[in-house]
Tab-separated table of C-alpha atoms and ligand atoms in Angstrom:
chain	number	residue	atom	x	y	z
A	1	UNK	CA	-28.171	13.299	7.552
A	2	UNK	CA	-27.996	12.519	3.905
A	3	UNK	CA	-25.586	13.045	1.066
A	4	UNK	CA	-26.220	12.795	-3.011
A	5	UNK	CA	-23.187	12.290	-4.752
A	6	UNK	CA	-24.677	13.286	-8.448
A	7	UNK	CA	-23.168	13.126	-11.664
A	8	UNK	CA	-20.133	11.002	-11.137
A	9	UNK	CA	-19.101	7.584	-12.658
A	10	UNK	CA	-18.785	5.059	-10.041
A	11	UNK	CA	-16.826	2.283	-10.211
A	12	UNK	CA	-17.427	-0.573	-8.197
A	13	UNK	CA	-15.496	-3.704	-8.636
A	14	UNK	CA	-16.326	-5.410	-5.693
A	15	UNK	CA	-20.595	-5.366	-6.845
A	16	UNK	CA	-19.059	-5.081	-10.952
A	17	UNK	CA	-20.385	-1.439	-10.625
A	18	UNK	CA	-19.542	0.739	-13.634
A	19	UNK	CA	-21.630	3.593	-15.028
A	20	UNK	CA	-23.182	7.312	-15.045
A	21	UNK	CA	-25.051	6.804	-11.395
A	22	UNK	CA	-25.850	9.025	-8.573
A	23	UNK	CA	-25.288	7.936	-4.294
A	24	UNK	CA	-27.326	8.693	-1.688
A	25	UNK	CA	-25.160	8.432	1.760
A	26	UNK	CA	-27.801	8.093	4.602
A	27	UNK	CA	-26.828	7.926	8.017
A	28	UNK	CA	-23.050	7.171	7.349
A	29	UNK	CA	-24.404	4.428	5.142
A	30	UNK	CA	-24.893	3.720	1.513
A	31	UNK	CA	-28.371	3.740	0.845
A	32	UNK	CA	-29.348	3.667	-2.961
A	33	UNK	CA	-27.173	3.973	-6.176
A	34	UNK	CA	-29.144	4.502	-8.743
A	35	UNK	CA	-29.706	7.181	-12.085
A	36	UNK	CA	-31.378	10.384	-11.444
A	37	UNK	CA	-31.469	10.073	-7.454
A	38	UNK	CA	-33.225	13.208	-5.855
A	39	UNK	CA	-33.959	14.032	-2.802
A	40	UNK	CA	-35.165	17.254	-1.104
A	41	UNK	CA	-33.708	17.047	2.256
A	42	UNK	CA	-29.933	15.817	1.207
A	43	UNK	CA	-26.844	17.887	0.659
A	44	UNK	CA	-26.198	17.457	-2.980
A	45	UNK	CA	-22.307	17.224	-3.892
A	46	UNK	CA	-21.840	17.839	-7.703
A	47	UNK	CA	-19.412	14.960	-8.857
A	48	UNK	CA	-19.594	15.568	-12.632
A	49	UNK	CA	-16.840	14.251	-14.367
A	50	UNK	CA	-15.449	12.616	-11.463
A	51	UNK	CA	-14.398	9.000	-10.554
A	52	UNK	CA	-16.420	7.706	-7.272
A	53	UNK	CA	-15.030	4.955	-5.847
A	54	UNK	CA	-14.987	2.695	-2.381
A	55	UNK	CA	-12.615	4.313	-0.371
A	56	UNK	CA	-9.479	3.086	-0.831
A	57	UNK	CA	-8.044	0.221	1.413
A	58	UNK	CA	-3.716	0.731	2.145
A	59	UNK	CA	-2.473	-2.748	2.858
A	60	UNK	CA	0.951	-1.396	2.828
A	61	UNK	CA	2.260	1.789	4.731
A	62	UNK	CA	4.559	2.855	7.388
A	63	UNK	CA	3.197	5.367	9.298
A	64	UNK	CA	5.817	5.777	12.171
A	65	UNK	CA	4.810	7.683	15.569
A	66	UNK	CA	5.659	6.595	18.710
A	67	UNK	CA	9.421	7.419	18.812
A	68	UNK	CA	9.817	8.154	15.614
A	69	UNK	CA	7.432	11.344	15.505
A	70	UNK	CA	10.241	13.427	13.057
A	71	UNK	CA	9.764	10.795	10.376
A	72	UNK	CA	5.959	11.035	10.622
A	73	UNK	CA	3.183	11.027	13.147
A	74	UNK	CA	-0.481	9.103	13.108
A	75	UNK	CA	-1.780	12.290	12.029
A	76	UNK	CA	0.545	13.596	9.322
A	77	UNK	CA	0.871	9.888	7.579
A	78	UNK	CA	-2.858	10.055	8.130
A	79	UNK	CA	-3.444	13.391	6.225
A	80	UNK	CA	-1.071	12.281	3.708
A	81	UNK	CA	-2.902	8.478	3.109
A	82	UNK	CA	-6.739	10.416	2.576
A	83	UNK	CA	-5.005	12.966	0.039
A	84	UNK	CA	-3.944	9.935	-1.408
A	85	UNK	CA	-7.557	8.616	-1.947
A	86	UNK	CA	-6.518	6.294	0.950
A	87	UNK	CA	-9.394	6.002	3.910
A	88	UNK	CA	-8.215	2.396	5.555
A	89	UNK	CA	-4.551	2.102	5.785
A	90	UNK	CA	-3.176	-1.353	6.781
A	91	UNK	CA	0.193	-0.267	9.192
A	92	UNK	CA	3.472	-2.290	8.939
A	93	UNK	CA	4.836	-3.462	12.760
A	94	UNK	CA	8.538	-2.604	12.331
A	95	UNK	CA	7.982	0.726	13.850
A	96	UNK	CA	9.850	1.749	17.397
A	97	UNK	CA	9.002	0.143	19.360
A	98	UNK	CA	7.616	-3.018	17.510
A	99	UNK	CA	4.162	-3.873	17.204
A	100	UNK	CA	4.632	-7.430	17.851
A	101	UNK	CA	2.403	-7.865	21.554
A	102	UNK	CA	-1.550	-7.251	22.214
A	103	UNK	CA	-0.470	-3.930	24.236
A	104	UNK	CA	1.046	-2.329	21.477
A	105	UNK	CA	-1.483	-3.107	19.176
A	106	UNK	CA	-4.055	-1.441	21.612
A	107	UNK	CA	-1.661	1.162	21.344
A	108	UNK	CA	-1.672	1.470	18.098
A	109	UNK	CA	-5.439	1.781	17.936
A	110	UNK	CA	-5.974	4.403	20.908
A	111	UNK	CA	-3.421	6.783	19.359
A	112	UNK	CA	-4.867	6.483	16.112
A	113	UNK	CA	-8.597	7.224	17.004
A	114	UNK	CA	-6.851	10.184	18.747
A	115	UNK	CA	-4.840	11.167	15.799
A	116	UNK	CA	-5.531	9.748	12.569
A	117	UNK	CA	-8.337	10.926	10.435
A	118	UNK	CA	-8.068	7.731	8.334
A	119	UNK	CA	-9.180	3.887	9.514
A	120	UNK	CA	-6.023	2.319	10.745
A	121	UNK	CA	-5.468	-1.414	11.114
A	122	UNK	CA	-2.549	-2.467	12.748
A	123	UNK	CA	-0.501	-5.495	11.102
A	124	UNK	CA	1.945	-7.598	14.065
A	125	UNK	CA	5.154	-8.454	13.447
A	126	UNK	CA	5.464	-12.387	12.676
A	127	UNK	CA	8.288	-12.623	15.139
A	128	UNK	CA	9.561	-11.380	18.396
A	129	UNK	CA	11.382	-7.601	17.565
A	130	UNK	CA	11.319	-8.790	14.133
A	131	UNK	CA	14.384	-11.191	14.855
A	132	UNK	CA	13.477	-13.836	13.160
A	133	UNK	CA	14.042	-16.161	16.095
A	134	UNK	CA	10.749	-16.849	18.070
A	135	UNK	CA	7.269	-16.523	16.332
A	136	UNK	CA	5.209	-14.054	18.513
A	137	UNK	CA	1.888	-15.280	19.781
A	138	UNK	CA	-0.757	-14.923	16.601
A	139	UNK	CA	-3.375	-15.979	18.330
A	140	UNK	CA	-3.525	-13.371	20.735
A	141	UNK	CA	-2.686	-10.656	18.366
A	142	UNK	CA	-5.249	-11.480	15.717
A	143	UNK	CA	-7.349	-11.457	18.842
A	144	UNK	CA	-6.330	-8.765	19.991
A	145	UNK	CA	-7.313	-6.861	16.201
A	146	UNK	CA	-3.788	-7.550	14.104
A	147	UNK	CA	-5.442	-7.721	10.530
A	148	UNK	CA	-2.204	-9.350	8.995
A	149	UNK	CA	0.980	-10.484	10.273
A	150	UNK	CA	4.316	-9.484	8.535
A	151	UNK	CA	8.565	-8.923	9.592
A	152	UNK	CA	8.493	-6.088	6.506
A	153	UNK	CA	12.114	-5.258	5.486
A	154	UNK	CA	13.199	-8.996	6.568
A	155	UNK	CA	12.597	-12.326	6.241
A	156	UNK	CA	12.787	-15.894	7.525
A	157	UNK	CA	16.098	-17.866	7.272
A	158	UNK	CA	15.013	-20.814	8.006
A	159	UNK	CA	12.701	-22.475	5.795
A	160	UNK	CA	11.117	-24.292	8.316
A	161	UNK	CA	10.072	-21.461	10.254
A	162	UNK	CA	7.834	-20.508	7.106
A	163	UNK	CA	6.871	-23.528	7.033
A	164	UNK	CA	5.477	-23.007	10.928
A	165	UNK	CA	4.153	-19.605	10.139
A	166	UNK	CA	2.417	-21.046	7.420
A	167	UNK	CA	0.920	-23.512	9.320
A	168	UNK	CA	-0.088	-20.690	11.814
A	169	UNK	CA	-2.495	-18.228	9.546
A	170	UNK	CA	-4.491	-21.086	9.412
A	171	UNK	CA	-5.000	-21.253	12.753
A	172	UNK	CA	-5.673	-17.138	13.192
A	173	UNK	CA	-7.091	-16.896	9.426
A	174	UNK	CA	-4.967	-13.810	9.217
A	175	UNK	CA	-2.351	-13.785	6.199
A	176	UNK	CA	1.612	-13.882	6.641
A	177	UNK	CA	2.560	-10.439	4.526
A	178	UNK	CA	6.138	-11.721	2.751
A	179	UNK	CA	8.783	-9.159	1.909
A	180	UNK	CA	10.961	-11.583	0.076
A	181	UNK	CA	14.666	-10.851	0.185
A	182	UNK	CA	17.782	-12.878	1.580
A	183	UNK	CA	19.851	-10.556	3.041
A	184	UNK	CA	22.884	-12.177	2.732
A	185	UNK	CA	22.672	-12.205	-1.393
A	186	UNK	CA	21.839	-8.636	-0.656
A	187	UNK	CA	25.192	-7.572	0.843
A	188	UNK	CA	25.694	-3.711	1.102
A	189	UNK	CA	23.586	-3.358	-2.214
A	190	UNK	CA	21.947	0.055	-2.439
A	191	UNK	CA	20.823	0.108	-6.267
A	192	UNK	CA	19.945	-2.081	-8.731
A	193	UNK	CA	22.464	-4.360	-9.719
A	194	UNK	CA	24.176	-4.320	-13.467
A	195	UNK	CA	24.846	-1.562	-15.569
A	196	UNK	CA	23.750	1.755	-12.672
A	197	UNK	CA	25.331	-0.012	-9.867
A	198	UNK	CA	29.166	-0.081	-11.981
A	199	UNK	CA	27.985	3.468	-13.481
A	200	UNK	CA	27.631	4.754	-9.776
A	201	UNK	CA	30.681	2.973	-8.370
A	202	UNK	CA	28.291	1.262	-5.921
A	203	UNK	CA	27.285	-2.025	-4.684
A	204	UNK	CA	24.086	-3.607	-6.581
A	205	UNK	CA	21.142	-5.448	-5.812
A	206	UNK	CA	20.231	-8.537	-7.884
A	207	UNK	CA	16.746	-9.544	-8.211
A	208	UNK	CA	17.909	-12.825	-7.305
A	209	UNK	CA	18.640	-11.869	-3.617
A	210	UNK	CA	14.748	-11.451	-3.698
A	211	UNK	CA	13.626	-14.056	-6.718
A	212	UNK	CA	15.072	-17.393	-4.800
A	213	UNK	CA	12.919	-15.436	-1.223
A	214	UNK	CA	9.942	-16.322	-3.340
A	215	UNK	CA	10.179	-19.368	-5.273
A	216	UNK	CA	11.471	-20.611	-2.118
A	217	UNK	CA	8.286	-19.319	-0.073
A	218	UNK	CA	5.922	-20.047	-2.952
A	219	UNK	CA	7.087	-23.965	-2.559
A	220	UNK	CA	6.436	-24.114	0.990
A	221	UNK	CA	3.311	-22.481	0.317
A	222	UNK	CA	2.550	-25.445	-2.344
A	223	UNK	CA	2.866	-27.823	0.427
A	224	UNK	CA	0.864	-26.253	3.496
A	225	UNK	CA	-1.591	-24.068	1.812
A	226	UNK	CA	-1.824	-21.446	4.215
A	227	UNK	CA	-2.500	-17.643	4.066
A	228	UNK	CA	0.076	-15.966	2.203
A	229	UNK	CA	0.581	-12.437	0.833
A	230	UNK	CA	4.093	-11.534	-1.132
A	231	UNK	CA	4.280	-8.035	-1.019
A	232	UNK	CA	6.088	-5.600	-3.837
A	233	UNK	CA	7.286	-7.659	-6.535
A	234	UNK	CA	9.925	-6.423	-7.984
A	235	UNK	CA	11.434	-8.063	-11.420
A	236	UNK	CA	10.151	-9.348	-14.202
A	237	UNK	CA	11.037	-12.967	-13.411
A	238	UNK	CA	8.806	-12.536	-9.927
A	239	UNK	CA	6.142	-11.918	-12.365
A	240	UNK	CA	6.449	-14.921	-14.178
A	241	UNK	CA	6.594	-16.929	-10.520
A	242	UNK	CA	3.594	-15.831	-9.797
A	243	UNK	CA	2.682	-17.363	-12.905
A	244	UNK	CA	3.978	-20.419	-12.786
A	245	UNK	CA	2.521	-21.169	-9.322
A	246	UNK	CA	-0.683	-19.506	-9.941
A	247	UNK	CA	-1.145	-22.402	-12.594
A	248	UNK	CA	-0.281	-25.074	-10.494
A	249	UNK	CA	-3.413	-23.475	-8.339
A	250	UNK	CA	-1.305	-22.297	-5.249
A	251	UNK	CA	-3.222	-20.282	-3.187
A	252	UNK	CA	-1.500	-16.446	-2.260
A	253	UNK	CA	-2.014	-13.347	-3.548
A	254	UNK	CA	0.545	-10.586	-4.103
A	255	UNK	CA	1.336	-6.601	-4.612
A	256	UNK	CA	3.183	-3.667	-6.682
A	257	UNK	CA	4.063	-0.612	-5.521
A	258	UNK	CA	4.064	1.864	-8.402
A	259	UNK	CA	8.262	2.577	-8.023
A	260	UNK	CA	8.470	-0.587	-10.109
A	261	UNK	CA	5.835	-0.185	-12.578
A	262	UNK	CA	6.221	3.206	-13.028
A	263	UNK	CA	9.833	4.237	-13.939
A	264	UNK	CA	13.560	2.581	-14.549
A	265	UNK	CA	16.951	2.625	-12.876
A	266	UNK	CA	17.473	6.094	-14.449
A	267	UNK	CA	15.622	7.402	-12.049
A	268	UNK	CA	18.416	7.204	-9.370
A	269	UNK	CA	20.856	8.994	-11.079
A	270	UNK	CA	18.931	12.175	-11.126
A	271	UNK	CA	17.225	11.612	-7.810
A	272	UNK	CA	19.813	10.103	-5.640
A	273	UNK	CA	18.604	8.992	-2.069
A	274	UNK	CA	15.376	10.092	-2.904
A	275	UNK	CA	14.740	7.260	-5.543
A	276	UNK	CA	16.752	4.853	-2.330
A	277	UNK	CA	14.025	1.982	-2.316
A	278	UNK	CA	13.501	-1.665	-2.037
A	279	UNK	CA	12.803	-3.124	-4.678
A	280	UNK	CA	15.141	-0.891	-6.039
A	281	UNK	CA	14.410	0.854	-9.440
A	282	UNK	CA	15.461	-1.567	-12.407
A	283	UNK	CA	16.072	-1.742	-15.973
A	284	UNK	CA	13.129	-1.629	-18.354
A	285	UNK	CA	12.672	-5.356	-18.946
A	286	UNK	CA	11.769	-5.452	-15.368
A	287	UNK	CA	9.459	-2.234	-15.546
A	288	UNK	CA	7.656	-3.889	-18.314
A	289	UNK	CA	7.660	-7.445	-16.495
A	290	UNK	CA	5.528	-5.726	-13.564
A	291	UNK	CA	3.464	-4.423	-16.128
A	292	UNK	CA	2.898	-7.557	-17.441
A	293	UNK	CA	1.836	-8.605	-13.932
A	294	UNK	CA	-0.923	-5.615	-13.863
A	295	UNK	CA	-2.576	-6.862	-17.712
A	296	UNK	CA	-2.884	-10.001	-17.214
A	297	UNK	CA	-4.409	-8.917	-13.498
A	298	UNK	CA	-1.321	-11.686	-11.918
A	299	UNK	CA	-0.819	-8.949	-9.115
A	300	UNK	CA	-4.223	-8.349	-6.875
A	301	UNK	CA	-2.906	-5.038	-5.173
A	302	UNK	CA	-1.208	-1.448	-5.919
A	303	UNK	CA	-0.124	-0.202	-2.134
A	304	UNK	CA	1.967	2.824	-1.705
A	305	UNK	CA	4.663	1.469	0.690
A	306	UNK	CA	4.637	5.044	2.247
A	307	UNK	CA	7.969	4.791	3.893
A	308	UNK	CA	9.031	8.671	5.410
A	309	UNK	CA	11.993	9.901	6.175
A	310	UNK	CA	13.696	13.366	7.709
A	311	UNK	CA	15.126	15.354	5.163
A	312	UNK	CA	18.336	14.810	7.603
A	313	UNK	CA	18.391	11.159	6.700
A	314	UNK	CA	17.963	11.344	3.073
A	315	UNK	CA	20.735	14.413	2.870
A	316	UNK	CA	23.677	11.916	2.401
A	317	UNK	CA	24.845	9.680	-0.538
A	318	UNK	CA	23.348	6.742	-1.683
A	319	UNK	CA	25.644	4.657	0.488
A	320	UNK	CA	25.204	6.878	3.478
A	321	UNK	CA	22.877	5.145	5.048
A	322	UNK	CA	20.869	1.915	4.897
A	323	UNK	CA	17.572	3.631	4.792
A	324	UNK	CA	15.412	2.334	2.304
A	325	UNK	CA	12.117	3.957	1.182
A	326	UNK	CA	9.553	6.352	-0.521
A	327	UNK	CA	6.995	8.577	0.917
A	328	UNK	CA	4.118	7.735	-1.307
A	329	UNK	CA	0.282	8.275	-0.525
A	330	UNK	CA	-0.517	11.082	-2.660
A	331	UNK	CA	1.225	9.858	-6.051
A	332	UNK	CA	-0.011	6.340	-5.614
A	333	UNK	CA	-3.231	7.273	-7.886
A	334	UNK	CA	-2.103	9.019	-10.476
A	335	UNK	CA	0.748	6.972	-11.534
A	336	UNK	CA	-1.617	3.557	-11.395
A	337	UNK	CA	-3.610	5.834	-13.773
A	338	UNK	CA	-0.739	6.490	-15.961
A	339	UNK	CA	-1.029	2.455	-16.370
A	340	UNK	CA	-4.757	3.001	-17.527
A	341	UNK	CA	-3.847	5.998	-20.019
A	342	UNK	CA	-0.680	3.787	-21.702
A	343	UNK	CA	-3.303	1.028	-21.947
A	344	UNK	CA	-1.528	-1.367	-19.626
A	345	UNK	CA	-4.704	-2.229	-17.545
A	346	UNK	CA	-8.192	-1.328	-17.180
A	347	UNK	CA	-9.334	1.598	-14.576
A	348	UNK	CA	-11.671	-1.160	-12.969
A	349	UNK	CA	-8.883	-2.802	-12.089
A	350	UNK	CA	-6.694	-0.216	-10.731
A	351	UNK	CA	-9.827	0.401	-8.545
A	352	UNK	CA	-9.835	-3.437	-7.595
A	353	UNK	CA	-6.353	-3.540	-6.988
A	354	UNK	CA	-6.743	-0.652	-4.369
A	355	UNK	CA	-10.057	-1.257	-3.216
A	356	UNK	CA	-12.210	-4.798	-2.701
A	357	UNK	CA	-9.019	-7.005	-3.092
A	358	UNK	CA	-6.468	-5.456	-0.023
A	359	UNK	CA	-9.751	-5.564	1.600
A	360	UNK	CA	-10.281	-9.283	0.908
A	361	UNK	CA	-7.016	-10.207	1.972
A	362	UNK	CA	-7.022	-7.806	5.139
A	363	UNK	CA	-10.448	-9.739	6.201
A	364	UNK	CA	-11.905	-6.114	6.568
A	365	UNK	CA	-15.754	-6.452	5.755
A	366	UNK	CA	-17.480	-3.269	5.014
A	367	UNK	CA	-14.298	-1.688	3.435
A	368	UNK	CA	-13.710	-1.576	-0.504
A	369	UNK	CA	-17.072	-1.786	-1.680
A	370	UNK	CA	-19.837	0.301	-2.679
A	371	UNK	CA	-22.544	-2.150	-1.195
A	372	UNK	CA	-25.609	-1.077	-0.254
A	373	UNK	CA	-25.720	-1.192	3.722
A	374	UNK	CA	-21.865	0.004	4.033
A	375	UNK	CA	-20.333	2.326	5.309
A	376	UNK	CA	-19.982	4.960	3.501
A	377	UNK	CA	-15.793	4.808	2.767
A	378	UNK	CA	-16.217	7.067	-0.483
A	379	UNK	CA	-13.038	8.293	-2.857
A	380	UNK	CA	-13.809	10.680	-5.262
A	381	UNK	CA	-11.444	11.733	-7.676
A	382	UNK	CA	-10.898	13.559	-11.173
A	383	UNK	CA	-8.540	11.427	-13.166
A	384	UNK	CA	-7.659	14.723	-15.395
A	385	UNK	CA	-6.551	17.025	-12.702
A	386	UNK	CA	-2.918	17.699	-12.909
A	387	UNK	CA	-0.540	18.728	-10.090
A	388	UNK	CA	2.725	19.229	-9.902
A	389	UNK	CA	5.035	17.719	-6.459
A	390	UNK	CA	6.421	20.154	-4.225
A	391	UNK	CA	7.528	19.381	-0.960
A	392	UNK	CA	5.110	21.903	0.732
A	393	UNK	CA	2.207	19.956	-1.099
A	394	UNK	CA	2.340	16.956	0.282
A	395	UNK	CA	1.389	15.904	4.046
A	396	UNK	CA	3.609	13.695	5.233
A	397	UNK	CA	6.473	15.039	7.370
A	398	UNK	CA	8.782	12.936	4.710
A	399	UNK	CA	9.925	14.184	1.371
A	400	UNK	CA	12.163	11.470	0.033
A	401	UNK	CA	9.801	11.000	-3.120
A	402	UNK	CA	11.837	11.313	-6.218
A	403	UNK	CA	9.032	12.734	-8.451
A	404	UNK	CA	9.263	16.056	-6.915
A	405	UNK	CA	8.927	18.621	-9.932
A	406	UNK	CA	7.430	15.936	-12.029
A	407	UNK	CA	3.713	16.826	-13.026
A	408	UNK	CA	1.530	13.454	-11.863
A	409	UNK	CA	-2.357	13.400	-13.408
A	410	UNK	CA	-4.862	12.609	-11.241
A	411	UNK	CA	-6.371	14.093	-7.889
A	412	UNK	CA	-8.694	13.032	-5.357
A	413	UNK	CA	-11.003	15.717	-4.608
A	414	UNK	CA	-13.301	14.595	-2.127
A	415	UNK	CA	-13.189	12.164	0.610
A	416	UNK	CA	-15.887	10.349	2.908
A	417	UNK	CA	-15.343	7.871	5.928
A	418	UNK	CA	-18.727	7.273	7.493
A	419	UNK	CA	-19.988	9.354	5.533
A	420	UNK	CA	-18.499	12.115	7.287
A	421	UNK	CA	-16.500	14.401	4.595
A	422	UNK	CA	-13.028	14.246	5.921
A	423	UNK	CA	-11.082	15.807	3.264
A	424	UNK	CA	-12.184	17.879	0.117
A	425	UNK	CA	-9.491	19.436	-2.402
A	426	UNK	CA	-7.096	18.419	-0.124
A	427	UNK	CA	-7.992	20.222	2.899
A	428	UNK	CA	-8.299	18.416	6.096
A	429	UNK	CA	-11.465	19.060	7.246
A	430	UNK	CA	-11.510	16.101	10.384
A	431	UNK	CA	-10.900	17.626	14.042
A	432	UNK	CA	-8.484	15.166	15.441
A	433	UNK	CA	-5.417	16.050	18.225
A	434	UNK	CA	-2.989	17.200	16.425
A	435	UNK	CA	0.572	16.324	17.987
A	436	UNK	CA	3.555	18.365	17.544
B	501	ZN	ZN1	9.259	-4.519	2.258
C-alpha cells in the first residue's frame, strides 16, 4: 500500500531536511521525498500548510499500568503520547511493581503490544526497587531490550556507586538517565524555594539540592567517560554546568521539560497541586537560564515527563502529599513552539530535540528520522492550530496539568507508525485491547 503526504514542509534534522517536499510511504516504509511526487495508485493525504516530521521519540514518560491502572494504563498514556505527536515513548522503571528484572521488562513489552498504540521501550531501573543499594544486573536487562537505565525521582548517595554505574553503560552501551537531586537538601520542600515558598507558608526547594547532584555527577563523569544522560534541568546555574563541562569536552547529553522553560513560580499560586512538579516552577532568571540552554542548543532533548495522577491525589494542598508531577503529552508541542514564535530557538531544533537526538541517545535506529528505507514513524502537525485544555480533551486518565483553560498553539493532526495511520485529528484510529 502506498501513501503521498503532499504539500507539507518537512523537517528533517536527522538527514538536514527542510523544505516544500512531498512523501511517498510504501510498504510501511519511506520510499522517496521529493517535489511534485505523483503517483496513481497511492492514497494522497493533503498536508498543506502542515509541519511533517519523524515521529516523535519520548525519552521521558511515566506511563503507569500494572497496579497503578487509576493513574493511567498502557493504552490511555498511549493515546495521550500520539496526540502529543509522540509515536516511540521511552518508559521510566519506577512504576509498581519496578521494572528493574528481564521478566518485567518482557512484561512491559507483551502488555504494550496488547495495549499501546504507540512504540514503547522500556528503561530498567539502575538499582534493585530503586533503593539505591545493589545495582541490578545491566547486562541482562539491556539484553533483555532495556533501552536506558535510570532510578527517576532518586539518586545515588554514594558517589562511588556512580562511579560503578558509570563504569557499567560501557559495558551494556546503554546510558545511565540522571535525575539529579539530594534528597536530604531537599527536606519536605514542595515549591520553589525563596520568595513563593515564604509567600505560601511552605517549605522550598533550592536548586542547590539538585545543582551540587550534577556538578557532582558531571565530575565523575569527567573521570570515567561513560554513558550519561541528566534529565530535566532545572535552574539557570544547571545551564551554565552544562556549559562549563561541555567545554572541557565531557561526554553526556541532557533534557528540559517545557514546565521550566515555559512559565515561572507564579504559576503555583493559581494552580496549586496541579503546577506540584520536580523541578519545581522557579523565578524568571531560571526560566530564562533554560532558555538559554535551548539557543545556544546546550540541552539535546524536550521530553514531556508525563507523570499522571487521580484527580483524588491531586485534590489536597500542596503539602498533602509528596506526589510530584505533570501529565504532559499533548502540550509538549505547542509550548516548545511557543520557544520558536518568541525567537528563543529554531523549529529545526525543537524537531531535533524531540526527534533524531532522544533517538541517538536511546540507541533506537530507524526512529527520528525521515531516511529513506525507514519506517515510516511520521508526525504531522499544524503549528497554527489553537486549542484550548479541558480535562475531557486530553487522553490520559490524569489531569494534574496546570494549563487547563490556557489556549496552547499547535496541534498534531495526523499520525503514522509503520505507516499505518494511527491517529488523525486526534481520533484513535488503532484497534488495540482496551483495558478498563
Ligand atoms: Zn525525575
Amino acid at each position: 500500500m502506498k501513501i503521498l503526504l503532499k504539500g507539507g514542509r518537512i523537517i528533517d534534522p536527522a538527514n538536514h531536511l527542510d523544505g516544500l517536499l512531498d512523501l511517498m510511504i510504501e510498504d510501511g516504509k519511506i520510499a522517496a521525498i521529493g517535489p511534485n511526487l505523483d503517483s496513481t495508485d497511492a492514497v494522497v493525504e493533503d498536508v498543506t500548510g502542515k509541519i511533517v516530521a519523524p515521529g516523535f521519540v519520548e525519552m521521558h514518560a511515566h506511563m503507569r499500568d500494572f497496579e497503578e491502572k487509576e493513574r493511567d494504563t498502557f493504552y490511555t498514556a498511549s493515546c495521550s503520547a500520539i496526540c502529543g505527536g509522540f509515536t516511540s515513548v521511552g518508559i521510566m522503571p519506577n512504576s509498581t511493581p519496578v521494572v528493574d528484572t528481564p521478566e518485567m521488562i518482557y512484561e512491559v513489552k507483551k502488555r504494550a503490544a496488547e495495549s499501546a498504540v504507540t512504540r514503547i521501550y522500556p528503561f530498567a531501573a539502575v538499582t534493585v526497587g530503586r533503593k539505591g543499594e545493589k545495582i541490578v544486573d545491566m547486562k541482562a536487562l539491556a539484553d533483555a531490550g532495556a533501552v536506558a537505565f535510570s532510578d527517576d525521582g532518586n539518586s545515588f548517595k554514594e558517589a562511588t556507586m556512580m562511579r560503578e554505574i558509570l563504569k557499567q553503560t560501557k559495558l551494556v552501551n546503554r546510558v545511565v538517565d540522571l535525575h539529579c537531586e539530594d534528597k536530604q537538601y531537599t527536606g519536605k520542600g514542595v515549591v520553589n524555594a525563596g520568595k513563593l515558598a515564604e509567600e505560601l507558608g511552605l517549605p522550598g526547594i533550592s536548586s542547590v539540592s539538585e545543582d551540587i547532584e550534577m556538578a557532582r555527577n558531571l565530575i565523575i563523569q569527567e573521570e570515567i567517560q561513560g554513558h550519561m544522560h541528566i534529565a530535566h534541568l532545572g535552574s539557570q546555574r544547571s545551564v551554565e554546568l552544562v556549559r562549563f563541562f561541555r567545554q572541557r569536552g565531557v561526554p553526556f547529553t541532557c533534557e528540559v521539560i517545557p514546565h521550566q522553560f515555559s512559565r515561572t513560580e507564579e504559576i503555583v499560586k493559581e494552580k496549586g497541586t496541579r503546577a506540584k512538579v520536580k523541578p519545581p516552577f522557579r523565578g524568571k532568571e531560571d526560566m530564562e537560564g533554560i532558555q538559554l540552554g535551548l539557543r545556544d542548543h546546550l540541552v539535546d532533548v524536550i521530553a514531556s515527563d508525563h507523570c499522571p495522577y487521580t484527580d483524588e491525589e491531586i485534590s489536597g494542598g500542596l503539602d498533602a502529599t509528596n506526589l510530584f508531577g505533570i501529565a504532559g503529552f499533548e502540550t509538549t508541542l505547542p509550548l516548545a513552539l511557543d520557544m520558536v514564535r518568541k525567537g528563543v530557538v529554531d523549529l529545526n531544533y525543537v524537531i531535533a530535540c524531540l526527534t533524531i537526538n532522544p533517538a541517538r541517545i536511546l540507541r533506537l535506529e530507524n526512529r527520528g528520522t525521515l531516511s529513506i528505507g525507514a519506517d515510516a514513524d511520521i508526525t504531522v502537525f499544524d503549528p497554527d492550530q489553537e486549542w484550548v485544555v479541558t480535562r475531557e480533551c486530553l487522553h490520559s486518565k490524569g489531569s494534574n496539568t496546570p494549563y487547563i483553560g490556557d489556549t496552547m498553539r499547535g496541534k498534531v493532526v495526523l499520525s503514522l507508525i509503520g505507516g499505518e495511520v494511527v491517529c488523525r485529528d486526534w481520533k484513535i484510529l488503532k484497534q488495540v485491547e482496551k483495558p478498563e
